[in-house]
Structures are given as C-alpha cells and as structure tokens.
Coordinates of C-alpha atoms in Angstrom, one line a residue:
M1 CA 187.4 119.3 123.4
Y2 CA 185.4 116.0 123.8
S3 CA 186.6 115.4 127.3
K4 CA 183.8 117.5 128.9
Y5 CA 181.2 115.5 126.9
L6 CA 182.8 112.2 128.0
I7 CA 182.7 113.4 131.6
E8 CA 179.1 114.4 131.3
I9 CA 178.2 111.0 129.8
K10 CA 180.1 109.2 132.6
T11 CA 178.3 111.4 135.2
R12 CA 174.9 110.6 133.7
I13 CA 175.6 106.9 133.6
I14 CA 176.7 106.9 137.2
L15 CA 173.5 108.8 138.1
L16 CA 171.3 106.4 136.3
I17 CA 173.0 103.4 137.9
T18 CA 172.6 104.9 141.3
I19 CA 168.9 105.7 140.7
W20 CA 168.5 102.1 139.4
I21 CA 169.9 100.6 142.6
C22 CA 167.9 103.0 144.8
L23 CA 164.7 102.1 142.9
I24 CA 165.3 98.3 143.4
I25 CA 165.7 98.9 147.2
I26 CA 162.6 101.1 147.3
Y27 CA 160.5 98.6 145.4
W28 CA 161.7 95.8 147.6
L29 CA 160.9 97.7 150.8
Y30 CA 157.4 98.5 149.6
K31 CA 156.9 95.1 147.9
D32 CA 153.7 94.3 149.9
T33 CA 152.1 97.6 149.0
I34 CA 153.0 97.1 145.3
I35 CA 151.6 93.6 145.3
Y36 CA 148.4 94.9 146.8
I37 CA 148.1 97.6 144.2
L38 CA 148.6 95.1 141.4
M39 CA 146.1 92.7 142.9
K40 CA 143.5 95.3 143.9
P41 CA 141.5 95.2 140.5
C42 CA 140.5 91.6 141.0
I43 CA 141.1 90.8 144.7
N44 CA 137.4 91.5 145.6
I45 CA 135.9 89.5 142.8
K46 CA 134.0 86.6 144.3
I47 CA 134.4 83.0 143.0
Q48 CA 131.9 80.4 144.3
D49 CA 130.8 82.9 147.0
S50 CA 134.3 83.4 148.3
K51 CA 136.9 86.1 147.7
Q52 CA 139.7 85.6 145.3
Y53 CA 143.0 84.4 146.8
F54 CA 146.4 83.4 145.3
I55 CA 148.7 80.4 145.8
Y56 CA 152.3 79.5 145.2
T57 CA 153.7 76.0 144.9
N58 CA 157.4 76.3 145.7
V59 CA 159.0 77.4 148.9
N60 CA 161.2 80.0 147.3
E61 CA 158.7 81.0 144.6
L62 CA 157.3 84.1 146.4
F63 CA 160.8 85.3 147.2
K64 CA 161.9 84.9 143.6
Y65 CA 158.8 86.8 142.4
Y66 CA 159.4 89.7 144.9
F67 CA 162.9 90.1 143.6
K68 CA 162.0 89.7 139.9
N69 CA 159.1 92.1 140.3
S70 CA 161.4 94.7 142.0
V71 CA 163.9 94.5 139.1
L72 CA 161.2 94.6 136.4
L73 CA 159.5 97.6 137.9
T74 CA 162.9 99.3 138.2
N75 CA 163.7 98.7 134.6
I76 CA 160.3 100.0 133.5
S77 CA 160.7 103.1 135.7
I78 CA 164.3 103.8 134.5
I79 CA 163.3 104.0 130.8
P80 CA 161.6 107.5 131.0
L81 CA 164.6 108.7 133.1
L82 CA 167.0 107.3 130.5
I83 CA 165.1 109.0 127.7
L84 CA 165.0 112.3 129.7
E85 CA 168.7 112.2 130.3
L86 CA 169.4 111.5 126.6
I87 CA 167.1 114.5 125.6
I88 CA 168.8 116.8 128.1
F89 CA 172.3 115.7 126.9
L90 CA 171.4 116.3 123.2
N91 CA 169.3 119.4 123.6
P92 CA 172.2 121.9 123.1
S93 CA 172.7 120.5 119.6
F94 CA 169.0 120.9 118.6
Y95 CA 167.3 123.8 116.9
Y96 CA 164.4 125.4 118.7
K97 CA 161.8 123.4 116.7
E98 CA 163.6 120.1 117.4
Y99 CA 163.9 121.0 121.1
D100 CA 160.2 121.8 121.2
R101 CA 159.3 118.6 119.3
N102 CA 161.4 116.4 121.7
N103 CA 159.7 118.0 124.7
K104 CA 156.3 117.3 123.2
L105 CA 157.2 113.7 122.4
Y106 CA 158.4 113.1 125.9
S107 CA 155.2 114.6 127.3
V108 CA 153.2 112.2 125.0
L109 CA 155.3 109.3 126.3
I110 CA 154.5 110.2 129.9
I111 CA 150.8 110.6 129.1
I112 CA 150.7 107.2 127.4
C113 CA 152.3 105.6 130.4
I114 CA 149.8 107.1 132.8
T115 CA 146.8 106.3 130.5
N116 CA 148.0 102.8 130.2
I117 CA 148.2 102.2 133.9
I118 CA 144.7 103.7 134.5
L119 CA 143.2 101.8 131.6
V120 CA 144.6 98.4 132.6
N121 CA 143.9 98.8 136.4
K122 CA 140.4 100.3 136.2
I123 CA 139.0 98.6 133.1
I124 CA 140.9 95.9 131.3
I125 CA 141.9 93.7 134.3
P126 CA 138.4 93.5 135.9
I127 CA 136.8 92.9 132.5
T128 CA 139.4 90.2 131.5
W129 CA 139.1 88.6 134.9
N130 CA 135.3 88.4 134.9
F131 CA 135.3 87.2 131.3
F132 CA 137.5 84.2 131.9
L133 CA 136.0 83.4 135.3
S134 CA 132.5 83.3 133.7
F135 CA 133.4 80.0 132.1
S136 CA 133.5 78.3 135.5
N137 CA 129.8 78.8 135.9
N138 CA 128.6 75.4 134.6
N139 CA 125.2 73.9 135.2
Y140 CA 126.4 70.3 135.1
T141 CA 130.0 70.4 136.5
Q142 CA 131.6 72.3 139.3
F143 CA 135.0 74.0 138.6
F144 CA 137.2 75.4 141.3
F145 CA 139.8 78.0 140.4
E146 CA 142.9 78.7 142.4
A147 CA 145.0 81.5 140.9
K148 CA 148.8 81.1 140.9
I149 CA 150.5 84.3 141.9
I150 CA 153.3 84.0 139.2
E151 CA 150.9 83.3 136.4
Y152 CA 148.6 86.2 137.5
F153 CA 151.4 88.7 137.4
E154 CA 152.6 87.4 134.0
M155 CA 149.2 88.1 132.7
I156 CA 149.1 91.6 134.2
Y157 CA 152.5 92.5 132.7
N158 CA 151.4 91.1 129.3
L159 CA 148.3 93.3 129.4
Y160 CA 150.4 96.3 130.2
Y161 CA 152.6 95.6 127.3
I162 CA 149.9 94.9 124.8
T163 CA 147.9 98.0 125.9
S164 CA 150.9 100.3 125.7
V165 CA 151.7 99.1 122.2
I166 CA 148.0 99.6 121.1
I167 CA 147.9 103.2 122.6
L168 CA 151.3 104.0 121.0
V169 CA 150.0 102.7 117.6
F170 CA 146.8 104.7 118.0
V171 CA 148.7 108.0 118.8
S172 CA 151.2 107.3 115.9
I173 CA 148.3 106.7 113.5
C174 CA 146.6 110.0 114.6
Y175 CA 149.8 111.9 114.1
Y176 CA 150.8 110.5 110.7
T177 CA 147.3 110.5 109.4
I178 CA 147.1 114.2 109.9
K179 CA 150.6 115.0 108.7
Y180 CA 150.9 112.6 105.6
R181 CA 147.3 112.2 104.6
K182 CA 147.9 112.3 100.8
I183 CA 150.8 109.8 101.0
I184 CA 148.8 107.5 103.3
N185 CA 145.9 107.4 100.9
N186 CA 148.2 106.1 98.2
K187 CA 149.9 103.5 100.4
R188 CA 146.9 102.0 102.1
K189 CA 147.7 98.3 101.2
Y190 CA 151.1 98.6 102.8
I191 CA 149.6 100.2 105.9
Y192 CA 147.1 97.3 106.2
L193 CA 150.0 94.8 105.9
F194 CA 151.9 96.7 108.7
L195 CA 148.8 96.8 111.0
F196 CA 148.2 93.0 110.6
T197 CA 151.9 92.3 111.2
L198 CA 151.8 94.4 114.3
A199 CA 148.7 92.6 115.5
S200 CA 150.4 89.2 115.0
I201 CA 153.4 90.4 117.1
V202 CA 151.4 91.8 120.1
T203 CA 148.9 89.0 120.3
P204 CA 149.3 85.3 121.2
P205 CA 149.8 82.8 118.3
D206 CA 146.1 82.5 117.7
V207 CA 144.8 83.4 114.2
S208 CA 141.4 84.6 115.4
S209 CA 143.0 87.0 117.9
Q210 CA 145.4 88.3 115.3
L211 CA 142.6 88.9 112.8
L212 CA 140.4 90.6 115.4
L213 CA 143.1 93.0 116.5
G214 CA 144.3 93.7 113.0
T215 CA 140.8 94.5 111.9
L216 CA 140.4 96.7 115.0
F217 CA 143.6 98.6 113.9
I218 CA 142.2 99.1 110.4
V219 CA 138.9 100.3 111.7
I220 CA 140.7 102.8 113.9
F221 CA 142.9 103.9 111.0
E222 CA 139.9 104.4 108.7
T223 CA 137.9 106.2 111.3
L224 CA 140.9 108.6 111.9
S225 CA 141.2 109.2 108.2
I226 CA 137.5 110.2 108.0
I227 CA 137.9 112.5 111.0
V228 CA 141.0 114.1 109.4
L229 CA 139.2 114.6 106.1
F230 CA 136.2 116.1 107.9
V231 CA 138.5 118.5 109.8
K232 CA 140.2 119.6 106.6
M233 CA 136.9 120.3 105.0
I234 CA 135.9 122.5 107.9

C-alpha cells in the first residue's frame, strides 16, 4: 500500500537532486552575468571622482567565490521548489480549505521573495552604500576606499536575509492581527518581548540597532492594530 508513496518520494527526491545539479551548472555558466546583476546597484557610485571597483587578495579567492555563490544561489532557488514538491505530494490528503490555504501561502512566499529582491536591489543597497561611503568625506583627512569582493557579497546576502525576515514578520503580523485581534490585545507584553527577541536575532550584536529595529517592529504592530480596528468599525 505504501510502496507507491515511497516510489513517489524517491522520484521527487531524484528530481530535486537533478534540478539542484543543473542549477549549479547554470549559475556557474552565467556567473559573470550574476556578478554584474549583484554589483549593478552600486557599481556606478563614484568615490573620489572615480567609479567603484572591487578587489580580491588571494589568487584563488575569486574562483572560490564563484563556486560558493553558485551553490548558495542554487540552495536559495531550490527552497521554493522543495516547498512546492511537498505541497503537491501532500495535497491529496488535504481538504479543499487546506488546499486553498496552502496555495495562498505559497503565493505569498513567492511574492515575498520577489518583493525582497526588488527592495534590496533598487532601494536598500544604494541607500546603504551611500550612507557608509558618506563618512569618507572628511575635511581634514583623505580616506580611500577599496571594496573587497567577498566582503561586499557577504553584506549583500545579509541584507537579503534581514529584509526577507522583516517582510515575513510584517506579513505575519498583518495576518494574525486581523485573525486574532482580541487575543493579541490581551497578550501585548509577550508580543513586545517576541518582537525585541526577533530584532536581536536578525541584527548585529549592537544594542542600539536591536532597540531601533525592535521599536520599529512595535510601531508597525501598533499601526496595523489601529488599521484593523478602523476596518472593523467600518
């Protein structure tokens, strides 16, 4: 009885492994294009009247980065496919409402991913880059900045991670604020504790950054609570 399910699981695992290998090859073949796309938000920013450029300090550093980047992008790309395969496999056991809910959740996940990419590339990276480079404009001392390719991409992926977590928290707060408004009103202090804990996880070990992000989460939460209350009154 269970043999057909085991065969299906085996088939899906083989399919995912095949896709994973193919994605690594594709990302490796188009590594230059991917590097350009990731660099594009800041590559035209001028520093001391010259365009931004990047350096590497070890002979094999660039090769290691290309390979690491291909594997990392593959792992990120395979996650939605893994979730989709899991949903397709479990769908026959769901009721219609559960099936509909899973489809909506998956759609929200895809929208979050697309929004995150656009937000980081078009807004956050240029603003972050300009903010930190503004400190090099000193009236008394000249500073020269040379960006290291590995450190730049570590910063980029950290921004993607932090932004995706913030968007996910924002969407979750919207959903649960609407669905469990009365319970949330009675458990506010625990929600505040959770939001500050989340802020301490997604930010560097800097108290001011954690307090700032935690406060931002609370402001968003309270704003959503007011909006939900207003909608209920209407």
